[in-house]
Amino acid sequence: MDPVIIVGAGPVGLTLALALARQEVPSVVLDESTGTDEPRPARTVVLREDTADLMERLTGVPLDEEGTRWAGWRSLRRKQVMREITFDDGEPAPLHIAQHVLTGALRHALAGRRLVRIVTDSRLDAVEQEPSGVTAHTRGAQGTWWRGSYLVGCDGPRSTVRKLQDIRFPGRTAVERHAVAALRTELPRPDEALLHRAPPWRTSGPSAGEVIGRPLPDGVWRLDWLLPPGKDLVTPELLLTRVRETLAGWTGGPTPPYELLDTGVHTVHHRLARRWRAGRVFLAGDAAHLLGALGTQGLDEGLRDADNLAWKLALAWHHGPHEALLDSYQAERRAVVAARLRATDQSLPLLRGGGGLRSYVPGSGRGHDGLLVDGHLGHGPLGAPGGYAGSPLAPRHLEGEVPVETPAGDPVEDVRVTAEDGSFVRLRDRLGRGTLLVVLIAPGTGVWDRKHWMTAGIMPRLAAAVAALPHPAELLVAEEYPGATAHSVLLIRPDGHLVTALNGVRPADLYAAAETALGGPPPEPEPAPAEEKTPEEAEAEATTASR
């Protein structure tokens, strides 16, 4: 079967290629660049805990050594501390990393992969579809026609794929603008991120009304200053003034020595593609959505797109088209991003309206800060990973379903489990292999050799039920899971979202939930067309039948 064509070699496209290769699906990545990434210290990304784990699983690189996990977060308004958070096991820290470092790790992981071919200097200019596949044409040094089973546009905000499919991309332009600087310096609390609203030293107009400082490795900081609406030019002199007054304000004295590494202006747009699928063509990442105001992270959502789409494409590639499953990519991911955009757009007037009665309401500043923290740290409607409770893949009316702390459709917690070989691993380490996961909650099993308890109690019946599922599944055992009682059975999708939790071994419910999570029963194969017979053959058959 033909490979999947991926247009765009940014983090989302490379992640999709790696995720497909992990499930034995070949891909061709069309990269219009030369294949090298210019170091830009001021262009960084913040990854939530589960997307950082996804990147480490795919790259094999301990990204904590390449980026920074903050020890804490502080929010200030003028001189008052509004909120302080210490990151620990109960509040995992996000990962802050330069985007070129992340992209480099992905490229390195792809080097030598037999199932992935990256073609540089290849710019897409045509896409043609037919029932059996898709054909793409590129121009450039290696301009040619490419044949694929599916095509995924990961080619950014100005997506050629989206335009060739005539998909509208409505939304808002320049929702927010930030002046950005990356610099090396020494600041108090060097391992804590800081959001400072209305700092008391602001002497350079309203554009100094909010500044964020986020540490990176080796004493480097990324600083972002919120700019007022409009298109006023950010001059080097103005930016240097921001740097000096901010560093002096945070250290409480003269401006400390610093080394300016990179600068820029980051403009946030909010847009959402009308469709994320057109036949055998899909959109992902910035080609499908743009967001980023109030601390929300667009790349984090793009990586979730790739994780969601990879296992569905892999199943269709290996077992034949399954339209309901492929349609669920748009139904799930577009709904999540649309909800986050709505929440952000509803919060913007409150947080950026400025002045008015709200600024004098007691506690309003603290409430505003809470909304910003949600976006920056991955909480609430602005920042938390979206769930798929309303997905067409969500099972309904299961008699044995029981609640756990993870709602059905949400990403599962990363608990320790026992694998089939008896080793202890993290649950997230088993994701992304294209298989379903079935987890039995069995307190006390950790002290026993697996060969003993695999044949004891309810395990034989559960193992038989797992073997009978309509898709390969791995049976794992956990000592505990938040909110789950003993002998609960969790069914988990290949991308780590909970399908259901059942009260004990219920083979019929488990099978029904797995079948629904895979998009329903597979389509019946079409009968082979009857061979046309010559008149002589037809006459001979009729003669034989009459006898």
Short mmCIF file of N, CA, C and O in Angstrom, two decimals, residues 388-499:
data_model
loop_
_atom_site.label_atom_id
_atom_site.label_comp_id
_atom_site.label_asym_id
_atom_site.label_seq_id
_atom_site.Cartn_x
_atom_site.Cartn_y
_atom_site.Cartn_z
N TYR A 388 -12.89 13.83 25.11
CA TYR A 388 -13.72 13.44 23.97
C TYR A 388 -15.00 12.74 24.44
O TYR A 388 -15.44 11.76 23.85
N ALA A 389 -15.60 13.28 25.50
CA ALA A 389 -16.81 12.65 26.03
C ALA A 389 -17.93 12.63 25.00
O ALA A 389 -18.74 11.69 24.96
N GLY A 390 -18.01 13.64 24.15
CA GLY A 390 -19.07 13.70 23.15
C GLY A 390 -18.68 13.09 21.82
O GLY A 390 -19.39 13.26 20.82
N SER A 391 -17.58 12.35 21.80
CA SER A 391 -17.08 11.78 20.56
C SER A 391 -18.00 10.69 20.02
O SER A 391 -18.64 9.96 20.79
N PRO A 392 -18.07 10.52 18.70
CA PRO A 392 -18.79 9.38 18.13
C PRO A 392 -18.15 8.05 18.50
O PRO A 392 -18.76 7.00 18.32
N LEU A 393 -16.93 8.08 19.03
CA LEU A 393 -16.26 6.85 19.47
C LEU A 393 -16.52 6.53 20.94
O LEU A 393 -15.98 5.55 21.46
N ALA A 394 -17.32 7.35 21.61
CA ALA A 394 -17.61 7.12 23.03
C ALA A 394 -18.76 6.13 23.18
O ALA A 394 -19.84 6.35 22.63
N PRO A 395 -18.57 5.03 23.91
CA PRO A 395 -19.65 4.05 24.08
C PRO A 395 -20.77 4.61 24.96
O PRO A 395 -20.54 5.46 25.82
N ARG A 396 -21.97 4.14 24.73
CA ARG A 396 -23.13 4.59 25.49
C ARG A 396 -23.81 3.39 26.15
O ARG A 396 -23.80 2.28 25.65
N HIS A 397 -24.40 3.64 27.32
CA HIS A 397 -25.30 2.69 27.98
C HIS A 397 -24.64 1.35 28.26
O HIS A 397 -25.16 0.29 27.94
N LEU A 398 -23.46 1.39 28.88
CA LEU A 398 -22.82 0.16 29.31
C LEU A 398 -23.29 -0.17 30.72
O LEU A 398 -23.14 0.64 31.64
N GLU A 399 -23.82 -1.34 30.90
CA GLU A 399 -24.42 -1.70 32.18
C GLU A 399 -23.39 -1.72 33.31
O GLU A 399 -23.68 -1.33 34.44
N GLY A 400 -22.16 -2.15 33.00
CA GLY A 400 -21.16 -2.29 34.05
C GLY A 400 -20.24 -1.11 34.23
O GLY A 400 -19.24 -1.20 34.94
N GLU A 401 -20.55 0.03 33.61
CA GLU A 401 -19.67 1.20 33.69
C GLU A 401 -19.68 1.79 35.09
O GLU A 401 -20.72 1.93 35.72
N VAL A 402 -18.49 2.15 35.59
CA VAL A 402 -18.35 2.78 36.90
C VAL A 402 -17.47 4.02 36.76
O VAL A 402 -16.62 4.09 35.87
N PRO A 403 -17.67 5.03 37.63
CA PRO A 403 -16.86 6.25 37.53
C PRO A 403 -15.49 6.07 38.17
O PRO A 403 -15.33 5.35 39.16
N VAL A 404 -14.48 6.73 37.60
CA VAL A 404 -13.17 6.91 38.22
C VAL A 404 -12.86 8.40 38.13
O VAL A 404 -13.64 9.17 37.59
N GLU A 405 -11.72 8.80 38.69
CA GLU A 405 -11.42 10.24 38.70
C GLU A 405 -11.21 10.81 37.30
O GLU A 405 -11.40 12.00 37.07
N THR A 406 -10.80 9.97 36.36
CA THR A 406 -10.66 10.40 34.97
C THR A 406 -11.99 10.23 34.26
O THR A 406 -12.47 9.11 34.11
N PRO A 407 -12.63 11.31 33.82
CA PRO A 407 -13.88 11.14 33.07
C PRO A 407 -13.63 10.40 31.75
O PRO A 407 -12.55 10.51 31.16
N ALA A 408 -14.61 9.65 31.32
CA ALA A 408 -14.49 8.95 30.04
C ALA A 408 -14.20 9.96 28.94
O ALA A 408 -14.84 11.01 28.85
N GLY A 409 -13.23 9.68 28.10
CA GLY A 409 -12.82 10.58 27.02
C GLY A 409 -11.62 11.44 27.35
O GLY A 409 -11.02 12.03 26.45
N ASP A 410 -11.23 11.52 28.64
CA ASP A 410 -10.09 12.34 29.04
C ASP A 410 -8.80 11.53 29.01
O ASP A 410 -8.82 10.30 29.07
N PRO A 411 -7.64 12.20 28.97
CA PRO A 411 -6.37 11.47 29.05
C PRO A 411 -6.21 10.78 30.40
O PRO A 411 -6.57 11.34 31.44
N VAL A 412 -5.66 9.58 30.39
CA VAL A 412 -5.51 8.81 31.62
C VAL A 412 -4.32 9.32 32.44
O VAL A 412 -3.43 9.98 31.92
N GLU A 413 -4.35 9.00 33.73
CA GLU A 413 -3.23 9.32 34.61
C GLU A 413 -2.09 8.33 34.34
O GLU A 413 -2.30 7.19 33.93
N ASP A 414 -0.88 8.79 34.60
CA ASP A 414 0.29 7.97 34.31
C ASP A 414 0.69 7.16 35.54
O ASP A 414 1.62 7.50 36.25
N VAL A 415 0.00 6.06 35.79
CA VAL A 415 0.28 5.22 36.95
C VAL A 415 1.28 4.11 36.57
O VAL A 415 1.49 3.82 35.40
N ARG A 416 1.86 3.49 37.58
CA ARG A 416 2.75 2.35 37.34
C ARG A 416 1.92 1.10 37.07
O ARG A 416 0.94 0.83 37.78
N VAL A 417 2.32 0.34 36.06
CA VAL A 417 1.60 -0.88 35.71
C VAL A 417 2.61 -2.01 35.52
O VAL A 417 3.81 -1.78 35.35
N THR A 418 2.08 -3.24 35.57
CA THR A 418 2.89 -4.41 35.27
C THR A 418 2.60 -4.85 33.86
O THR A 418 1.44 -5.08 33.49
N ALA A 419 3.65 -4.96 33.03
CA ALA A 419 3.49 -5.35 31.64
C ALA A 419 3.42 -6.87 31.53
O ALA A 419 3.60 -7.59 32.51
N GLU A 420 3.18 -7.35 30.32
CA GLU A 420 2.99 -8.78 30.11
C GLU A 420 4.25 -9.59 30.42
O GLU A 420 4.15 -10.77 30.74
N ASP A 421 5.43 -8.96 30.32
CA ASP A 421 6.66 -9.68 30.63
C ASP A 421 7.02 -9.63 32.10
O ASP A 421 8.09 -10.10 32.52
N GLY A 422 6.12 -9.03 32.92
CA GLY A 422 6.35 -8.95 34.36
C GLY A 422 7.09 -7.72 34.81
O GLY A 422 7.27 -7.50 36.02
N SER A 423 7.54 -6.87 33.89
CA SER A 423 8.28 -5.67 34.27
C SER A 423 7.32 -4.56 34.68
O SER A 423 6.18 -4.50 34.25
N PHE A 424 7.83 -3.67 35.54
CA PHE A 424 7.07 -2.50 35.95
C PHE A 424 7.39 -1.35 34.99
O PHE A 424 8.56 -1.03 34.76
N VAL A 425 6.36 -0.73 34.43
CA VAL A 425 6.53 0.39 33.50
C VAL A 425 5.49 1.45 33.82
O VAL A 425 4.55 1.21 34.61
N ARG A 426 5.64 2.61 33.21
CA ARG A 426 4.63 3.65 33.32
C ARG A 426 3.55 3.39 32.27
O ARG A 426 3.84 2.92 31.16
N LEU A 427 2.32 3.70 32.62
CA LEU A 427 1.21 3.45 31.71
C LEU A 427 1.42 4.16 30.37
O LEU A 427 1.16 3.59 29.30
N ARG A 428 1.88 5.41 30.41
CA ARG A 428 2.06 6.16 29.16
C ARG A 428 3.14 5.56 28.27
O ARG A 428 3.15 5.80 27.06
N ASP A 429 4.04 4.76 28.84
CA ASP A 429 5.07 4.12 28.02
C ASP A 429 4.46 3.11 27.05
O ASP A 429 5.11 2.73 26.07
N ARG A 430 3.25 2.64 27.33
CA ARG A 430 2.61 1.62 26.48
C ARG A 430 1.72 2.24 25.41
O ARG A 430 1.10 1.52 24.62
N LEU A 431 1.64 3.56 25.38
CA LEU A 431 0.77 4.23 24.41
C LEU A 431 1.47 4.33 23.05
O LEU A 431 2.67 4.19 22.93
N GLY A 432 0.65 4.62 22.02
CA GLY A 432 1.19 4.92 20.70
C GLY A 432 1.66 3.73 19.92
O GLY A 432 2.35 3.87 18.91
N ARG A 433 1.28 2.52 20.32
CA ARG A 433 1.70 1.31 19.60
C ARG A 433 0.59 0.80 18.69
O ARG A 433 0.74 -0.26 18.07
N GLY A 434 -0.55 1.49 18.67
CA GLY A 434 -1.66 1.07 17.83
C GLY A 434 -2.58 0.06 18.47
O GLY A 434 -3.57 -0.35 17.86
N THR A 435 -2.27 -0.37 19.69
CA THR A 435 -3.11 -1.35 20.38
C THR A 435 -3.96 -0.66 21.44
O THR A 435 -3.60 0.39 21.97
N LEU A 436 -5.09 -1.29 21.76
CA LEU A 436 -5.86 -0.88 22.92
C LEU A 436 -5.15 -1.35 24.18
O LEU A 436 -4.38 -2.31 24.15
N LEU A 437 -5.40 -0.68 25.28
CA LEU A 437 -4.86 -1.11 26.57
C LEU A 437 -6.02 -1.47 27.50
O LEU A 437 -7.00 -0.73 27.58
N VAL A 438 -5.90 -2.60 28.16
CA VAL A 438 -6.87 -3.01 29.17
C VAL A 438 -6.12 -3.12 30.49
O VAL A 438 -5.13 -3.86 30.59
N VAL A 439 -6.55 -2.35 31.49
CA VAL A 439 -5.84 -2.29 32.77
C VAL A 439 -6.75 -2.81 33.87
O VAL A 439 -7.84 -2.26 34.09
N LEU A 440 -6.30 -3.86 34.55
CA LEU A 440 -7.01 -4.37 35.72
C LEU A 440 -6.45 -3.72 36.97
O LEU A 440 -5.22 -3.69 37.16
N ILE A 441 -7.30 -3.19 37.81
CA ILE A 441 -6.87 -2.62 39.09
C ILE A 441 -6.93 -3.73 40.12
O ILE A 441 -8.00 -4.21 40.48
N ALA A 442 -5.75 -4.16 40.59
CA ALA A 442 -5.65 -5.31 41.49
C ALA A 442 -4.64 -5.00 42.59
O ALA A 442 -3.45 -5.29 42.44
N PRO A 443 -5.09 -4.42 43.71
CA PRO A 443 -4.16 -4.10 44.81
C PRO A 443 -3.45 -5.36 45.30
O PRO A 443 -4.05 -6.42 45.42
N GLY A 444 -2.15 -5.21 45.56
CA GLY A 444 -1.38 -6.31 46.11
C GLY A 444 -0.68 -7.18 45.11
O GLY A 444 0.19 -7.97 45.47
N THR A 445 -1.00 -7.04 43.84
CA THR A 445 -0.39 -7.91 42.83
C THR A 445 1.08 -7.59 42.59
O THR A 445 1.82 -8.41 42.06
N GLY A 446 1.51 -6.40 42.98
CA GLY A 446 2.88 -6.01 42.72
C GLY A 446 3.92 -6.86 43.43
O GLY A 446 5.08 -6.89 43.04
N VAL A 447 3.51 -7.57 44.48
CA VAL A 447 4.47 -8.38 45.24
C VAL A 447 4.53 -9.81 44.71
O VAL A 447 5.31 -10.62 45.21
N TRP A 448 3.69 -10.14 43.72
CA TRP A 448 3.65 -11.50 43.20
C TRP A 448 4.26 -11.56 41.80
O TRP A 448 4.18 -10.62 41.04
N ASP A 449 4.86 -12.71 41.51
CA ASP A 449 5.36 -12.95 40.16
C ASP A 449 4.18 -13.08 39.22
O ASP A 449 3.22 -13.80 39.51
N ARG A 450 4.26 -12.44 38.07
CA ARG A 450 3.12 -12.44 37.14
C ARG A 450 2.71 -13.85 36.72
O ARG A 450 1.53 -14.12 36.52
N LYS A 451 3.66 -14.77 36.62
CA LYS A 451 3.30 -16.12 36.16
C LYS A 451 2.36 -16.81 37.13
O LYS A 451 1.65 -17.75 36.76
N HIS A 452 2.34 -16.35 38.39
CA HIS A 452 1.44 -16.94 39.38
C HIS A 452 0.04 -16.33 39.27
O HIS A 452 -0.95 -17.05 39.21
N TRP A 453 -0.05 -14.98 39.25
CA TRP A 453 -1.39 -14.40 39.29
C TRP A 453 -2.06 -14.34 37.93
O TRP A 453 -3.25 -14.09 37.82
N MET A 454 -1.35 -14.62 36.84
CA MET A 454 -2.01 -14.68 35.54
C MET A 454 -3.00 -15.84 35.45
O MET A 454 -3.91 -15.84 34.64
N THR A 455 -2.79 -16.85 36.29
CA THR A 455 -3.69 -18.01 36.28
C THR A 455 -4.60 -18.05 37.49
O THR A 455 -5.26 -19.07 37.73
N ALA A 456 -4.65 -16.96 38.24
CA ALA A 456 -5.44 -16.95 39.48
C ALA A 456 -6.61 -15.98 39.38
O ALA A 456 -6.60 -15.03 38.59
N GLY A 457 -7.63 -16.23 40.20
CA GLY A 457 -8.75 -15.32 40.34
C GLY A 457 -9.47 -15.04 39.03
O GLY A 457 -9.79 -15.94 38.26
N ILE A 458 -9.68 -13.75 38.74
CA ILE A 458 -10.44 -13.35 37.54
C ILE A 458 -9.55 -13.19 36.32
O ILE A 458 -10.05 -12.94 35.22
N MET A 459 -8.22 -13.36 36.47
CA MET A 459 -7.33 -13.09 35.34
C MET A 459 -7.59 -13.99 34.13
O MET A 459 -7.60 -13.49 33.00
N PRO A 460 -7.78 -15.30 34.29
CA PRO A 460 -8.02 -16.11 33.09
C PRO A 460 -9.24 -15.65 32.30
O PRO A 460 -9.22 -15.61 31.07
N ARG A 461 -10.32 -15.29 33.01
CA ARG A 461 -11.53 -14.84 32.32
C ARG A 461 -11.28 -13.50 31.63
O ARG A 461 -11.73 -13.29 30.50
N LEU A 462 -10.56 -12.60 32.29
CA LEU A 462 -10.27 -11.30 31.68
C LEU A 462 -9.34 -11.48 30.49
O LEU A 462 -9.53 -10.84 29.44
N ALA A 463 -8.31 -12.33 30.61
CA ALA A 463 -7.40 -12.55 29.50
C ALA A 463 -8.13 -13.10 28.29
O ALA A 463 -7.85 -12.72 27.14
N ALA A 464 -9.10 -13.99 28.53
CA ALA A 464 -9.89 -14.53 27.42
C ALA A 464 -10.73 -13.45 26.77
O ALA A 464 -10.86 -13.39 25.54
N ALA A 465 -11.30 -12.55 27.59
CA ALA A 465 -12.11 -11.45 27.04
C ALA A 465 -11.25 -10.49 26.22
O ALA A 465 -11.67 -10.00 25.17
N VAL A 466 -10.01 -10.23 26.68
CA VAL A 466 -9.11 -9.34 25.95
C VAL A 466 -8.69 -9.98 24.62
O VAL A 466 -8.62 -9.31 23.58
N ALA A 467 -8.43 -11.28 24.64
CA ALA A 467 -8.03 -11.97 23.41
C ALA A 467 -9.14 -11.96 22.37
O ALA A 467 -8.87 -12.05 21.16
N ALA A 468 -10.40 -11.86 22.82
CA ALA A 468 -11.54 -11.89 21.90
C ALA A 468 -11.93 -10.52 21.37
O ALA A 468 -12.88 -10.41 20.58
N LEU A 469 -11.24 -9.46 21.77
CA LEU A 469 -11.60 -8.12 21.34
C LEU A 469 -11.39 -7.97 19.83
O LEU A 469 -10.57 -8.67 19.23
N PRO A 470 -12.10 -7.01 19.20
CA PRO A 470 -12.01 -6.86 17.73
C PRO A 470 -10.73 -6.19 17.26
O PRO A 470 -10.59 -5.93 16.06
N HIS A 471 -9.81 -5.90 18.16
CA HIS A 471 -8.55 -5.24 17.81
C HIS A 471 -7.51 -5.68 18.81
O HIS A 471 -7.83 -5.92 19.98
N PRO A 472 -6.24 -5.82 18.42
CA PRO A 472 -5.21 -6.22 19.38
C PRO A 472 -5.20 -5.31 20.60
O PRO A 472 -5.32 -4.09 20.51
N ALA A 473 -5.05 -5.93 21.78
CA ALA A 473 -5.05 -5.20 23.04
C ALA A 473 -4.01 -5.79 23.97
O ALA A 473 -3.73 -7.00 23.93
N GLU A 474 -3.42 -4.95 24.79
CA GLU A 474 -2.43 -5.38 25.77
C GLU A 474 -3.07 -5.34 27.15
O GLU A 474 -3.67 -4.34 27.55
N LEU A 475 -2.90 -6.44 27.90
CA LEU A 475 -3.45 -6.54 29.24
C LEU A 475 -2.39 -6.13 30.26
O LEU A 475 -1.31 -6.72 30.32
N LEU A 476 -2.70 -5.11 31.04
CA LEU A 476 -1.80 -4.59 32.07
C LEU A 476 -2.49 -4.67 33.42
O LEU A 476 -3.72 -4.75 33.50
N VAL A 477 -1.70 -4.62 34.48
CA VAL A 477 -2.25 -4.66 35.84
C VAL A 477 -1.65 -3.51 36.63
O VAL A 477 -0.45 -3.25 36.57
N ALA A 478 -2.50 -2.80 37.36
CA ALA A 478 -2.06 -1.68 38.20
C ALA A 478 -2.50 -1.92 39.64
O ALA A 478 -3.59 -2.44 39.88
N GLU A 479 -1.65 -1.55 40.57
CA GLU A 479 -2.01 -1.67 41.98
C GLU A 479 -3.14 -0.71 42.33
O GLU A 479 -3.99 -1.03 43.16
N GLU A 480 -3.14 0.46 41.69
CA GLU A 480 -4.17 1.44 42.00
C GLU A 480 -4.32 2.40 40.83
O GLU A 480 -3.43 2.53 39.98
N TYR A 481 -5.46 3.07 40.80
CA TYR A 481 -5.72 4.13 39.85
C TYR A 481 -6.67 5.11 40.54
O TYR A 481 -7.60 4.68 41.24
N PRO A 482 -6.46 6.42 40.39
CA PRO A 482 -7.28 7.40 41.13
C PRO A 482 -8.78 7.16 40.94
O PRO A 482 -9.29 7.17 39.81
N GLY A 483 -9.48 6.93 42.06
CA GLY A 483 -10.93 6.78 42.02
C GLY A 483 -11.43 5.41 41.65
O GLY A 483 -12.64 5.18 41.61
N ALA A 484 -10.52 4.47 41.36
CA ALA A 484 -10.94 3.14 40.92
C ALA A 484 -10.92 2.16 42.09
O ALA A 484 -9.99 2.16 42.90
N THR A 485 -11.94 1.32 42.17
CA THR A 485 -12.00 0.28 43.20
C THR A 485 -11.31 -0.98 42.69
O THR A 485 -11.02 -1.12 41.50
N ALA A 486 -11.04 -1.89 43.62
CA ALA A 486 -10.39 -3.15 43.26
C ALA A 486 -11.23 -3.89 42.22
O ALA A 486 -12.46 -3.93 42.29
N HIS A 487 -10.53 -4.50 41.26
CA HIS A 487 -11.13 -5.30 40.18
C HIS A 487 -11.83 -4.45 39.13
O HIS A 487 -12.53 -5.01 38.28
N SER A 488 -11.65 -3.12 39.17
CA SER A 488 -12.12 -2.31 38.05
C SER A 488 -11.26 -2.61 36.83
O SER A 488 -10.08 -2.95 36.94
N VAL A 489 -11.87 -2.49 35.65
CA VAL A 489 -11.16 -2.75 34.40
C VAL A 489 -11.28 -1.50 33.53
O VAL A 489 -12.38 -1.05 33.22
N LEU A 490 -10.13 -0.93 33.15
CA LEU A 490 -10.10 0.27 32.32
C LEU A 490 -9.77 -0.11 30.89
O LEU A 490 -8.86 -0.91 30.64
N LEU A 491 -10.50 0.47 29.95
CA LEU A 491 -10.20 0.32 28.52
C LEU A 491 -9.69 1.66 28.02
O LEU A 491 -10.36 2.69 28.19
N ILE A 492 -8.50 1.65 27.39
CA ILE A 492 -7.81 2.88 27.01
C ILE A 492 -7.45 2.84 25.53
O ILE A 492 -6.99 1.81 25.02
N ARG A 493 -7.68 3.95 24.84
CA ARG A 493 -7.36 4.06 23.42
C ARG A 493 -5.85 4.12 23.20
O ARG A 493 -5.10 4.43 24.13
N PRO A 494 -5.39 3.87 21.97
CA PRO A 494 -3.95 3.96 21.70
C PRO A 494 -3.35 5.33 21.96
O PRO A 494 -2.14 5.44 22.18
N ASP A 495 -4.17 6.40 21.95
CA ASP A 495 -3.64 7.74 22.23
C ASP A 495 -3.81 8.14 23.69
O ASP A 495 -3.61 9.31 24.04
N GLY A 496 -4.18 7.20 24.55
CA GLY A 496 -4.18 7.46 25.99
C GLY A 496 -5.45 8.06 26.55
O GLY A 496 -5.45 8.49 27.70
N HIS A 497 -6.54 8.08 25.80
CA HIS A 497 -7.81 8.59 26.32
C HIS A 497 -8.65 7.42 26.82
O HIS A 497 -8.72 6.36 26.17
N LEU A 498 -9.27 7.62 27.98
CA LEU A 498 -10.06 6.56 28.60
C LEU A 498 -11.34 6.32 27.81
O LEU A 498 -12.10 7.25 27.55
N VAL A 499 -11.58 5.06 27.44
CA VAL A 499 -12.83 4.70 26.77
C VAL A 499 -13.91 4.48 27.81
O VAL A 499 -14.99 5.06 27.76
#
